[in-house]
Amino acid sequence: MDERIEKGMLAVSKAGHDQGNCYVIVDADDRFVWLADGKLKLVSCPKKKNRKHIQVIRKVRAELPKSAADEEVKRILKWYSGAHTEDGPEGIQGKSGGLECQKQM
């Protein structure tokens, strides 16, 4: 695929029971991505999802450390989904807001 998906990018689920939910990409290969939201899908056990079933948010990319914690993922998603201040969390590149994600259960 020519579409470049990298660790730390944000994505929204386009299909499945989690449609509309925001995630941080924690890993990717040619066919699948592994997603975490810090609540139901933890960094230690991310959700495996087909690349065709996500929409990558290209305007934001988070610098995730190798040992990224679920709290960091939650903080990034909270900032992006609109509950943020002018300055984003440390390590985030790009613009914030504008995307309305469904609330996670």
PDB file of C-alpha atoms in Angstrom:
ATOM      1  CA  MET A   1       0.000   0.000   0.000  1.00  0.00           C
ATOM      2  CA  ASP A   2       1.170   3.517  -0.689  1.00  0.00           C
ATOM      3  CA  GLU A   3      -0.691   4.932   2.313  1.00  0.00           C
ATOM      4  CA  ARG A   4       1.794   5.479   5.101  1.00  0.00           C
ATOM      5  CA  ILE A   5       0.494   4.680   8.565  1.00  0.00           C
ATOM      6  CA  GLU A   6       2.847   5.175  11.484  1.00  0.00           C
ATOM      7  CA  LYS A   7       2.866   4.573  15.214  1.00  0.00           C
ATOM      8  CA  GLY A   8       1.440   7.559  17.076  1.00  0.00           C
ATOM      9  CA  MET A   9      -1.031   8.657  14.399  1.00  0.00           C
ATOM     10  CA  LEU A  10      -4.643   9.032  15.417  1.00  0.00           C
ATOM     11  CA  ALA A  11      -7.416   7.098  13.690  1.00  0.00           C
ATOM     12  CA  VAL A  12     -11.192   6.789  13.722  1.00  0.00           C
ATOM     13  CA  SER A  13     -12.937   3.467  13.216  1.00  0.00           C
ATOM     14  CA  LYS A  14     -15.093   3.457  10.061  1.00  0.00           C
ATOM     15  CA  ALA A  15     -16.619  -0.003  10.489  1.00  0.00           C
ATOM     16  CA  GLY A  16     -17.618  -2.458  13.173  1.00  0.00           C
ATOM     17  CA  HIS A  17     -19.231  -2.135  16.576  1.00  0.00           C
ATOM     18  CA  ASP A  18     -16.676   0.531  17.494  1.00  0.00           C
ATOM     19  CA  GLN A  19     -17.525   2.769  14.521  1.00  0.00           C
ATOM     20  CA  GLY A  20     -16.758   6.415  15.259  1.00  0.00           C
ATOM     21  CA  ASN A  21     -14.366   5.746  18.148  1.00  0.00           C
ATOM     22  CA  CYS A  22     -10.968   7.463  18.258  1.00  0.00           C
ATOM     23  CA  TYR A  23      -7.768   5.498  18.759  1.00  0.00           C
ATOM     24  CA  VAL A  24      -4.007   5.929  18.738  1.00  0.00           C
ATOM     25  CA  ILE A  25      -2.135   3.605  16.379  1.00  0.00           C
ATOM     26  CA  VAL A  26       0.379   1.609  18.416  1.00  0.00           C
ATOM     27  CA  ASP A  27       1.605  -0.651  15.585  1.00  0.00           C
ATOM     28  CA  ALA A  28       0.947  -1.290  11.890  1.00  0.00           C
ATOM     29  CA  ASP A  29       1.844  -3.692   9.099  1.00  0.00           C
ATOM     30  CA  ASP A  30       0.767  -4.052   5.459  1.00  0.00           C
ATOM     31  CA  ARG A  31      -2.738  -5.300   6.261  1.00  0.00           C
ATOM     32  CA  PHE A  32      -3.581  -4.518   9.895  1.00  0.00           C
ATOM     33  CA  VAL A  33      -3.178  -1.810  12.517  1.00  0.00           C
ATOM     34  CA  TRP A  34      -3.206  -2.200  16.280  1.00  0.00           C
ATOM     35  CA  LEU A  35      -5.188   0.474  18.104  1.00  0.00           C
ATOM     36  CA  ALA A  36      -5.418   1.612  21.721  1.00  0.00           C
ATOM     37  CA  ASP A  37      -7.739   4.044  23.491  1.00  0.00           C
ATOM     38  CA  GLY A  38      -6.318   3.672  26.999  1.00  0.00           C
ATOM     39  CA  LYS A  39      -9.678   2.566  28.435  1.00  0.00           C
ATOM     40  CA  LEU A  40     -11.109  -0.562  26.835  1.00  0.00           C
ATOM     41  CA  LYS A  41      -8.247  -1.271  24.450  1.00  0.00           C
ATOM     42  CA  LEU A  42      -5.018  -0.942  26.368  1.00  0.00           C
ATOM     43  CA  VAL A  43      -1.549  -0.417  24.955  1.00  0.00           C
ATOM     44  CA  SER A  44      -0.557  -3.824  26.329  1.00  0.00           C
ATOM     45  CA  CYS A  45      -3.447  -5.532  24.474  1.00  0.00           C
ATOM     46  CA  PRO A  46      -4.434  -3.337  21.501  1.00  0.00           C
ATOM     47  CA  LYS A  47      -7.320  -3.892  19.097  1.00  0.00           C
ATOM     48  CA  LYS A  48      -6.338  -5.488  15.783  1.00  0.00           C
ATOM     49  CA  LYS A  49      -8.216  -3.851  12.916  1.00  0.00           C
ATOM     50  CA  ASN A  50      -8.077  -4.040   9.120  1.00  0.00           C
ATOM     51  CA  ARG A  51      -6.473  -0.922   7.588  1.00  0.00           C
ATOM     52  CA  LYS A  52      -9.501  -0.504   5.312  1.00  0.00           C
ATOM     53  CA  HIS A  53     -11.729  -0.016   8.359  1.00  0.00           C
ATOM     54  CA  ILE A  54     -10.013   3.066   9.790  1.00  0.00           C
ATOM     55  CA  GLN A  55      -9.688   6.719   8.805  1.00  0.00           C
ATOM     56  CA  VAL A  56      -6.267   8.078   9.695  1.00  0.00           C
ATOM     57  CA  ILE A  57      -6.163  11.606  11.058  1.00  0.00           C
ATOM     58  CA  ARG A  58      -3.135  13.027   9.277  1.00  0.00           C
ATOM     59  CA  LYS A  59      -3.032  16.436  10.932  1.00  0.00           C
ATOM     60  CA  VAL A  60      -1.958  15.047  14.315  1.00  0.00           C
ATOM     61  CA  ARG A  61       0.853  12.668  15.200  1.00  0.00           C
ATOM     62  CA  ALA A  62       1.835  11.850  18.773  1.00  0.00           C
ATOM     63  CA  GLU A  63       5.362  10.865  19.742  1.00  0.00           C
ATOM     64  CA  LEU A  64       4.730   7.679  21.707  1.00  0.00           C
ATOM     65  CA  PRO A  65       7.610   6.400  23.800  1.00  0.00           C
ATOM     66  CA  LYS A  66       8.453   2.704  23.496  1.00  0.00           C
ATOM     67  CA  SER A  67       6.796   2.088  26.852  1.00  0.00           C
ATOM     68  CA  ALA A  68       3.711   4.229  26.221  1.00  0.00           C
ATOM     69  CA  ALA A  69       1.236   4.161  29.080  1.00  0.00           C
ATOM     70  CA  ASP A  70      -2.536   4.031  28.803  1.00  0.00           C
ATOM     71  CA  GLU A  71      -2.746   7.360  30.648  1.00  0.00           C
ATOM     72  CA  GLU A  72      -0.710   9.001  27.878  1.00  0.00           C
ATOM     73  CA  VAL A  73      -3.030   7.565  25.203  1.00  0.00           C
ATOM     74  CA  LYS A  74      -6.105   8.790  27.105  1.00  0.00           C
ATOM     75  CA  ARG A  75      -4.580  12.242  27.475  1.00  0.00           C
ATOM     76  CA  ILE A  76      -3.832  12.484  23.739  1.00  0.00           C
ATOM     77  CA  LEU A  77      -7.343  11.380  22.735  1.00  0.00           C
ATOM     78  CA  LYS A  78      -9.002  13.704  25.250  1.00  0.00           C
ATOM     79  CA  TRP A  79      -6.976  16.637  23.941  1.00  0.00           C
ATOM     80  CA  TYR A  80      -7.771  15.843  20.316  1.00  0.00           C
ATOM     81  CA  SER A  81     -11.497  15.199  20.699  1.00  0.00           C
ATOM     82  CA  GLY A  82     -12.112  18.755  21.831  1.00  0.00           C
ATOM     83  CA  ALA A  83     -11.563  18.856  25.575  1.00  0.00           C
ATOM     84  CA  HIS A  84      -8.228  20.603  25.172  1.00  0.00           C
ATOM     85  CA  THR A  85      -6.428  23.848  25.756  1.00  0.00           C
ATOM     86  CA  GLU A  86      -4.455  25.845  23.200  1.00  0.00           C
ATOM     87  CA  ASP A  87      -1.248  23.922  23.850  1.00  0.00           C
ATOM     88  CA  GLY A  88      -1.400  20.200  23.278  1.00  0.00           C
ATOM     89  CA  PRO A  89       0.215  17.516  25.379  1.00  0.00           C
ATOM     90  CA  GLU A  90       3.969  17.313  25.091  1.00  0.00           C
ATOM     91  CA  GLY A  91       5.115  15.365  22.026  1.00  0.00           C
ATOM     92  CA  ILE A  92       2.089  16.072  19.816  1.00  0.00           C
ATOM     93  CA  GLN A  93       2.636  17.556  16.392  1.00  0.00           C
ATOM     94  CA  GLY A  94      -0.192  19.133  14.402  1.00  0.00           C
ATOM     95  CA  LYS A  95      -3.479  20.865  14.945  1.00  0.00           C
ATOM     96  CA  SER A  96      -6.155  19.862  17.402  1.00  0.00           C
ATOM     97  CA  GLY A  97      -9.887  19.440  17.454  1.00  0.00           C
ATOM     98  CA  GLY A  98     -12.529  19.418  14.807  1.00  0.00           C
ATOM     99  CA  LEU A  99     -13.300  15.734  14.987  1.00  0.00           C
ATOM    100  CA  GLU A 100     -16.277  14.551  16.932  1.00  0.00           C
ATOM    101  CA  CYS A 101     -15.620  11.076  18.240  1.00  0.00           C
ATOM    102  CA  GLN A 102     -18.157   8.946  20.002  1.00  0.00           C
ATOM    103  CA  LYS A 103     -17.722   8.654  23.727  1.00  0.00           C
ATOM    104  CA  GLN A 104     -16.064   5.435  24.784  1.00  0.00           C
ATOM    105  CA  MET A 105     -18.077   3.202  27.080  1.00  0.00           C
TER     106      MET A 105
END
